[in-house]
Coordinates of C-alpha atoms and ligand atoms in Angstrom, one line a residue:
X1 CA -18.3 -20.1 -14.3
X2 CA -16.3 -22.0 -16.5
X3 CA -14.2 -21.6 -19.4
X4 CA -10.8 -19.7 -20.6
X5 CA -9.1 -16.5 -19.1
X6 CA -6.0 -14.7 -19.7
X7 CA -3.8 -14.5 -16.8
X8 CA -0.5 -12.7 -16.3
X9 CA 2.4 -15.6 -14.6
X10 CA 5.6 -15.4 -13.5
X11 CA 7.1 -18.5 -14.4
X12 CA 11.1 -17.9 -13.2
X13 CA 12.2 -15.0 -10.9
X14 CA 13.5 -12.2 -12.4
X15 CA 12.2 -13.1 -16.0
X16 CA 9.3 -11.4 -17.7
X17 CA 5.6 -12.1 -17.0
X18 CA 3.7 -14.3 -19.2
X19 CA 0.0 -13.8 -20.6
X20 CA -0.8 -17.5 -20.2
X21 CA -4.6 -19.1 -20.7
X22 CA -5.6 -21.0 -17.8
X23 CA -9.2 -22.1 -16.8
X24 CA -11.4 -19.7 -14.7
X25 CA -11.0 -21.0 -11.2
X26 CA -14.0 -22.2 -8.7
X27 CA -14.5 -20.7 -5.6
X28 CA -14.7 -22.6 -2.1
X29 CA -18.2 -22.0 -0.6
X30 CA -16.6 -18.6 1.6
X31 CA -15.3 -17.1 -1.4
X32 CA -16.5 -15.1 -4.0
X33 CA -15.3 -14.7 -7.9
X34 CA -14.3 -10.9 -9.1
X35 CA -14.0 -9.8 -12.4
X36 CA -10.8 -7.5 -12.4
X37 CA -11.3 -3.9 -13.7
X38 CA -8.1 -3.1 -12.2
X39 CA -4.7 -3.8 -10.4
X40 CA -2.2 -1.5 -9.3
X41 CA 1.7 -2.0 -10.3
X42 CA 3.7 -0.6 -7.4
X43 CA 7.2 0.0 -6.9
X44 CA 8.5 -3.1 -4.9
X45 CA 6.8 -5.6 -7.3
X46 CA 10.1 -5.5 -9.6
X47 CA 12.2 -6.0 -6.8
X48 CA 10.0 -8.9 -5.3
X49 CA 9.8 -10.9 -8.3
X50 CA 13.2 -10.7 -8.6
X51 CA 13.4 -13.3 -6.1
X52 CA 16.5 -11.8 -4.8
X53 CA 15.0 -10.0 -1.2
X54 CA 13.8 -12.3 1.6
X55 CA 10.3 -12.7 0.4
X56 CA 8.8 -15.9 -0.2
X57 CA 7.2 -15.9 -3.8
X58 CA 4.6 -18.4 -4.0
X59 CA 5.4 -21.7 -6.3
X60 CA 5.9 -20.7 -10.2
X61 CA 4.4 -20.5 -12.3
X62 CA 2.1 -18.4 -10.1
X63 CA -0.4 -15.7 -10.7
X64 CA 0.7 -12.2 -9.6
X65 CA -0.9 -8.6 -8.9
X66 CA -1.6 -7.7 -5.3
X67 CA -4.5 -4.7 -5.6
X68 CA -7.4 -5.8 -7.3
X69 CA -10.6 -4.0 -7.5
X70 CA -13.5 -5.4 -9.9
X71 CA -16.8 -6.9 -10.0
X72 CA -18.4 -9.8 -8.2
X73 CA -19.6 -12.3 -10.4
X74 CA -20.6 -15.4 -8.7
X75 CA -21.1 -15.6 -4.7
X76 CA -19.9 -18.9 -2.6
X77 CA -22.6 -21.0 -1.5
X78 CA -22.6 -20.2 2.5
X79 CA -21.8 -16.3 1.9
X80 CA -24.5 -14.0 2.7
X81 CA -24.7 -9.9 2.6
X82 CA -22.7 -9.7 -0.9
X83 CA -24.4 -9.8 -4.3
X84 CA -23.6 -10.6 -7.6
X85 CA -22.3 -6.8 -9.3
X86 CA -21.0 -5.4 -6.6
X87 CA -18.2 -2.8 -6.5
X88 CA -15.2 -4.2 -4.2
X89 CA -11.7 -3.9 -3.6
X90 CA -10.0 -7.3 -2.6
X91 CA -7.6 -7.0 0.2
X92 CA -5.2 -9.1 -0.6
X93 CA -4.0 -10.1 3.1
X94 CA -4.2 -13.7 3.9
X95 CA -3.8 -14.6 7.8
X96 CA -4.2 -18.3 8.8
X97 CA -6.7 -17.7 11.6
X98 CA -5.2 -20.3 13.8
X99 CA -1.7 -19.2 15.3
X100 CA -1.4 -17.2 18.4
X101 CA -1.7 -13.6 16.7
X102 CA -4.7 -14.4 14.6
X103 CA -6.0 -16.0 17.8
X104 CA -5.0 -13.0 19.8
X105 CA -7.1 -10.8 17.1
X106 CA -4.6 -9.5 15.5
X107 CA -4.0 -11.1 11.8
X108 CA -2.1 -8.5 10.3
X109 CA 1.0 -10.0 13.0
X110 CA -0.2 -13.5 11.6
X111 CA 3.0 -15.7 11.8
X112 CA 2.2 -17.5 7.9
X113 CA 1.1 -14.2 6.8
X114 CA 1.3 -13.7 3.0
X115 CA -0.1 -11.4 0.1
X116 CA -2.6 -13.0 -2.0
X117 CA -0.8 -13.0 -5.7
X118 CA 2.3 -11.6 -4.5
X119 CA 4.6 -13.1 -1.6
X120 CA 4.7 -14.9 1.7
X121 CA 6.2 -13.0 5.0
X122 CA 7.8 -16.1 6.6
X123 CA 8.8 -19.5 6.0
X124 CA 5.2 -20.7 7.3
X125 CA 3.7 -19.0 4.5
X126 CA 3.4 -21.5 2.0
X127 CA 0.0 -23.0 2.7
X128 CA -2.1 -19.7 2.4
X129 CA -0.5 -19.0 -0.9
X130 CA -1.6 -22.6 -2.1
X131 CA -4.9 -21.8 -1.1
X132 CA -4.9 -18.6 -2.6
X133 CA -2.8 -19.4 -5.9
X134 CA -4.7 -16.3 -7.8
X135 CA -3.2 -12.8 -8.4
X136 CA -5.3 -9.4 -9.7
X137 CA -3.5 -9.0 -12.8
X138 CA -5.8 -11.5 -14.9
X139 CA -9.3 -11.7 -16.0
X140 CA -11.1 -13.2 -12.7
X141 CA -9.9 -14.2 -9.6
X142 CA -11.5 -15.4 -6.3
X143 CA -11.2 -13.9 -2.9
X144 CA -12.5 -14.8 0.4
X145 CA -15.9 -12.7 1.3
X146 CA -14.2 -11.5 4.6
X147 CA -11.7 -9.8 2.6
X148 CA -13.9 -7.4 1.0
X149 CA -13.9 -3.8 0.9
X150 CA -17.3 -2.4 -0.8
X151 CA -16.8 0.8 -3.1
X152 CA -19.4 3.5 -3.6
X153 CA -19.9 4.1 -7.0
X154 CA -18.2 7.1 -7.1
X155 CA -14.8 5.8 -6.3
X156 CA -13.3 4.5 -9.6
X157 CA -11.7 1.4 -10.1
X158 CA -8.3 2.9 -10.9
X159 CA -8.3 4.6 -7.4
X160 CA -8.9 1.6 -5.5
X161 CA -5.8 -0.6 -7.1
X162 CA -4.2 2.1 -5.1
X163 CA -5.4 1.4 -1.9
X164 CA -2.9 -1.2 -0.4
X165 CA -0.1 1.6 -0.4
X166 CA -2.8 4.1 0.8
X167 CA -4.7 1.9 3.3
X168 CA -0.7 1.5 4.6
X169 CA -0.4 5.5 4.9
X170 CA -3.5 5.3 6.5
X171 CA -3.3 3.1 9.1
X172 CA 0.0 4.3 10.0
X173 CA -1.7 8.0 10.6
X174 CA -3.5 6.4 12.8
X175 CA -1.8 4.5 14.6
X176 CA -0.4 8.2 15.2
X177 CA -3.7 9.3 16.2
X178 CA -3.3 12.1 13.8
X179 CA -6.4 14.4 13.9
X180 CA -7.9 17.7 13.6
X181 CA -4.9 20.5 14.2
X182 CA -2.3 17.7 13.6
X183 CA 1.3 18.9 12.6
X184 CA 2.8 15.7 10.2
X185 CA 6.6 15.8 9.1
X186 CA 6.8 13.0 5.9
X187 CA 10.1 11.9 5.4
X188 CA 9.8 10.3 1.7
X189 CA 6.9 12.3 0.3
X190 CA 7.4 12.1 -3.2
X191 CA 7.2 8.0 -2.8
X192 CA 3.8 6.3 -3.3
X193 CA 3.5 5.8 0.5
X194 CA 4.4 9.9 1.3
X195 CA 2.2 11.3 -1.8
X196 CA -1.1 8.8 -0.2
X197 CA 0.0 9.7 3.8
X198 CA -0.3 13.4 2.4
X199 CA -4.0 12.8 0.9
X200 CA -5.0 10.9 4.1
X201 CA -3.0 13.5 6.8
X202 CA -5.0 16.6 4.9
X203 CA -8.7 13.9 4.9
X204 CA -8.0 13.4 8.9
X205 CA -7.1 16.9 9.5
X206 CA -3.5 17.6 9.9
X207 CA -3.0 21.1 9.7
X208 CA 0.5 21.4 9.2
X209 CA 2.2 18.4 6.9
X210 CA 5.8 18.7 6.1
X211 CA 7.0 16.7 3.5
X212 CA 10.8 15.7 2.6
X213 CA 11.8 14.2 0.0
X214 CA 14.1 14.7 -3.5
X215 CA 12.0 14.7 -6.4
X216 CA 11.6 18.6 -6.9
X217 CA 8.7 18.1 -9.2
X218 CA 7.3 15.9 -7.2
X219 CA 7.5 17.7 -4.4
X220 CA 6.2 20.8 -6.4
X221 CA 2.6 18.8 -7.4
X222 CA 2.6 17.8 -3.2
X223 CA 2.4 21.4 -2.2
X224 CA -0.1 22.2 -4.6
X225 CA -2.9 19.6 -2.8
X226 CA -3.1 22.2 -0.7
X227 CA -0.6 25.2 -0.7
X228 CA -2.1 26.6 3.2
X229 CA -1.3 23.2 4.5
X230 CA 1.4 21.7 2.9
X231 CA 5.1 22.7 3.3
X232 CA 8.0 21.0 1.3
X233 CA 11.7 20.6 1.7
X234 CA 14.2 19.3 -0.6
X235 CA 16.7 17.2 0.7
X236 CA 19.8 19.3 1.0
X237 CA 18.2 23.0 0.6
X238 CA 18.8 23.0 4.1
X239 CA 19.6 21.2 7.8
X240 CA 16.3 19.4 7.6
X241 CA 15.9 19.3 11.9
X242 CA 15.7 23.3 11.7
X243 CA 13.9 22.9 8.8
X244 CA 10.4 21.4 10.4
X245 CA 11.3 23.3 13.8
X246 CA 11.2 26.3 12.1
X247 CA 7.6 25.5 10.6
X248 CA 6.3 24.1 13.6
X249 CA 7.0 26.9 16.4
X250 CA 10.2 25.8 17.2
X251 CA 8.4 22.9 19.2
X252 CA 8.1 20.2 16.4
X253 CA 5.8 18.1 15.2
X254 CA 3.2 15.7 16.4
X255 CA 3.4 13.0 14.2
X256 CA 7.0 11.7 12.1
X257 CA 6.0 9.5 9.1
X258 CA 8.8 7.6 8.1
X259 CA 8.4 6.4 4.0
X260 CA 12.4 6.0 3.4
X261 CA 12.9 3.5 0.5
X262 CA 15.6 0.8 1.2
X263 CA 18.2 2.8 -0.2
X264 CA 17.5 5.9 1.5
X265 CA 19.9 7.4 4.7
X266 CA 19.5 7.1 7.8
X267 CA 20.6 10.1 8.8
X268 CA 17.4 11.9 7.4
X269 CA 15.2 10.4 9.5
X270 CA 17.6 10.6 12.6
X271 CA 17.6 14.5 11.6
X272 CA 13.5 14.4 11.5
X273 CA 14.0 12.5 14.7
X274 CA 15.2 15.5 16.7
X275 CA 11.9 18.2 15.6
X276 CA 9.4 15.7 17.5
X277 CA 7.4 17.6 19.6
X278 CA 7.3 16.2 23.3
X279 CA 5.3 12.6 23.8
X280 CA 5.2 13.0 19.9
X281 CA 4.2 9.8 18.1
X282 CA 6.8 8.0 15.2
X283 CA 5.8 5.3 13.0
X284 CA 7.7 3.5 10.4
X285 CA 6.0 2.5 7.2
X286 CA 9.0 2.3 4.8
X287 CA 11.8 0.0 3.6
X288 CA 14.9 1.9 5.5
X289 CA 17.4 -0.7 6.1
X290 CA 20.4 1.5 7.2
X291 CA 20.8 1.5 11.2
X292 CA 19.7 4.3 12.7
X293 CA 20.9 5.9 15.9
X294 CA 19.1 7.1 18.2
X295 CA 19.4 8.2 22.0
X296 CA 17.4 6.2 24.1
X297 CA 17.2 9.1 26.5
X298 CA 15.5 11.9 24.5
X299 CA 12.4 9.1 24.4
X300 CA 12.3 8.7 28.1
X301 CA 12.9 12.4 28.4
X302 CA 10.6 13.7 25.5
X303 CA 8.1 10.6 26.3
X304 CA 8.2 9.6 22.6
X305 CA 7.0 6.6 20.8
X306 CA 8.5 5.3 17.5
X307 CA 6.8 2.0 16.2
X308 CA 6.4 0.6 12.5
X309 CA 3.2 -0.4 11.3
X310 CA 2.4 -3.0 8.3
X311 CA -0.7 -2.7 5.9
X312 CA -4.3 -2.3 7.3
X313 CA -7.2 -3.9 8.0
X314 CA -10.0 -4.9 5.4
X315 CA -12.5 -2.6 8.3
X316 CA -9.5 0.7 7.7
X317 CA -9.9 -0.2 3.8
X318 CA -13.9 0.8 4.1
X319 CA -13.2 3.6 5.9
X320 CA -11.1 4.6 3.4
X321 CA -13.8 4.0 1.0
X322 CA -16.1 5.9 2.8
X323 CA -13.8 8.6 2.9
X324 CA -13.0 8.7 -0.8
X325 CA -16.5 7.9 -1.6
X326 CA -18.1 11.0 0.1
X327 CA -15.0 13.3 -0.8
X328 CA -13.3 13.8 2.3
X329 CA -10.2 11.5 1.1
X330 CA -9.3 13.4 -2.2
X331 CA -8.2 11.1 -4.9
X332 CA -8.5 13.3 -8.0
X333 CA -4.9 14.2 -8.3
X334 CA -4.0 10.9 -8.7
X335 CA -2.8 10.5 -11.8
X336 CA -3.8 7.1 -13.8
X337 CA -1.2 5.3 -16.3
X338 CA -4.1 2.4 -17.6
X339 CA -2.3 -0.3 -19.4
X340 CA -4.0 -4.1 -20.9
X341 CA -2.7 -7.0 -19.3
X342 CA -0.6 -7.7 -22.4
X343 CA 1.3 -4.7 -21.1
X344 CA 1.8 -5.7 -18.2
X345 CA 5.8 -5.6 -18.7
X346 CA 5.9 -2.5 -20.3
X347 CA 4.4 -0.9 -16.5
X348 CA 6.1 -2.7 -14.5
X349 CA 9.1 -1.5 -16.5
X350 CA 7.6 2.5 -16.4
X351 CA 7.2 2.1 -12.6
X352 CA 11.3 1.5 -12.4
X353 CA 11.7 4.8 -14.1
X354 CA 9.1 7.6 -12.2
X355 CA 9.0 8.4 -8.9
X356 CA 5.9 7.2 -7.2
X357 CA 4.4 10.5 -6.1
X358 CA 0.6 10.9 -7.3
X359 CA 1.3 8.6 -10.8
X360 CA -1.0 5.8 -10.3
X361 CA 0.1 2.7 -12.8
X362 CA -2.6 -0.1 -13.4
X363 CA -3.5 -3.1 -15.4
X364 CA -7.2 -3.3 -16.7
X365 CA -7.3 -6.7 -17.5
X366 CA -10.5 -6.5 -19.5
X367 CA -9.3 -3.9 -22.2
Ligands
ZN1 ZN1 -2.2 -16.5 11.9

């Protein structure tokens, strides 16, 4: 392809995007070109360009969005199995396939990891994002084949701009080997990461999910996925450790699912902490940068497990599509705010205001 495209930029941390026009890139002979239908705005991306956390952004003026779903348009000349109109989800993850982790098998630990049109992990970083310069929110962009995730037809474009935060939730359920009969306490479930772990704990399963968070509202439109299932606690209605002990048989739950924001308290999840069932499984997905305390000896004694989990593999985002593509992983109550790419500012300043929950902010770059 050649020719013009628009193309939102950051040009200086902390400052507005900018639609710029900038030629249609090529693609290396691995990589195929997708025409964006949509990418997701998510709560972080405010923070990250702000240049202020520890993130590496990539050199400015660079091309941003992270969750792109679209259309393949033209096919590198050594990939085989994809063809020109299909349905995909890029997963943005880039791994450098060289260093000890990816070597090991295990990119999503990659030591230059970064986020294709979004940031770099470590200081090592810098070279993936050079070769990968191109961010969702804009016309066309090109992704490696290998990064794929195929969509059935009947999962719309909208949905799957949401799937890095929900491939997160999902991975991390797993990780938890939640299952049929599950009991899940979510602490942060009226964020983006606790509304998606809700949709994927009732797709796997889970048969009780407990969900803590502020938002009353929010919380509300969680119970109602499924009112048999779901059970919600607003923070400060009551001790929140008696709380999930009291809807779990006094034993606790299998599975904690730990969604705090950075500014959240500690002292939630320590309190969540204390109703894990015995040899019960906690995993860390969110941004919680208080210390929390914990005694070492209720692990040995209660043979727990707390670990933190990061993203998901491009094989868990075609399960996932699987999942929403047969039904099983219910996506209907998210609720889509569409906006052109000239808005871009205007929903990345909406998504400062609302709490995640089920709202579902996107940029359809070819409106
Ligand atoms: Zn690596």
């Amino acid at each position: 392809m050649s020719g013009e495209m628009r193309a939102a930029r950051l040009h200086a941390p902390g400052e507005p995007l900018r639609i710029d026009r900038v030629a249609v890139p090529d693609i290396g002979p691995r990589d195929v070109l997708v025409e964006v239908k949509a990418c997701g705005i998510i709560p972080n991306m405010n923070a990250i360009f702000s240049g202020t956390l520890w993130n590496r952004l990539p050199s400015l003026p660079a091309r941003v969005g992270l969750d792109a779903a679209g259309v393949v348009v033209q096919v590198g000349r050594t990939v085989t199995g994809i063809a020109i109109g299909a349905r995909v989800y890029v997963n943005p993850w880039l791994a450098c396939g060289t260093c000890p982790y990816c070597r090991a098998g295990v990119p999503l630990q990659c030591s230059a990891a970064a986020f294709q049109g979004y940031f770099g992990f470590t200081d090592q970083s810098a070279p993936l994002l050079r070769a990968y310069p191109y961010g969702g929110f804009a016309e066309y962009m090109p992704a490696a084949a290998e990064r794929l995730v195929m969509l059935p037809d009947s999962v719309s474009f909208e949905h799957a701009a949401r799937f890095g935060y929900l491939g997160t939730s999902f991975a991390a359920l797993r990780h938890a080997e939640v299952g049929a009969g599950s009991w899940v306490a979510i602490n942060g479930v009226t964020g983006t990461l606790g509304a998606g772990a809700t949709l994927h704990a009732l797709a796997m399963g889970a048969t009780r999910i407990l969900g803590i968070g502020r938002n009353r509202a929010v919380l509300a439109q969680i119970k109602s996925l499924a009112p048999s299932r779901v059970d919600v606690l607003a923070l400060g209605d009551y001790p929140v450790t008696e709380w999930i002990l009291s809807r779990s048989d006094g034993i606790g739950v299998d599975v904690l699912l730990d969604c705090s924001g950075r500014a959240a308290a500690a002292g939630t999840t320590a309190a969540a902490l204390g109703a894990v069932k015995r040899g019960g499984i906690v995993v860390n997905i969110g941004a919680l940068t208080e210390k929390l305390e914990i005694e070492p000896i209720a692990f040995m004694v209660k043979a727990l497990t707390f670990r933190g989990s990061n993203w998901f593999t491009t094989g868990e985002g075609q399960l996932m599509a699987e999942m929403a593509g047969a039904g099983v992983l219910d996506l209907a109550s998210l609720k889509t705010r569409a906006y052109p790419l000239e808005g871009v500012n205007d929903a990345l300043a909406e998504v400062k205001t609302r709490p995640g929950g089920l709202t579902n902010i996107v940029i359809n770059p070819d409106r």
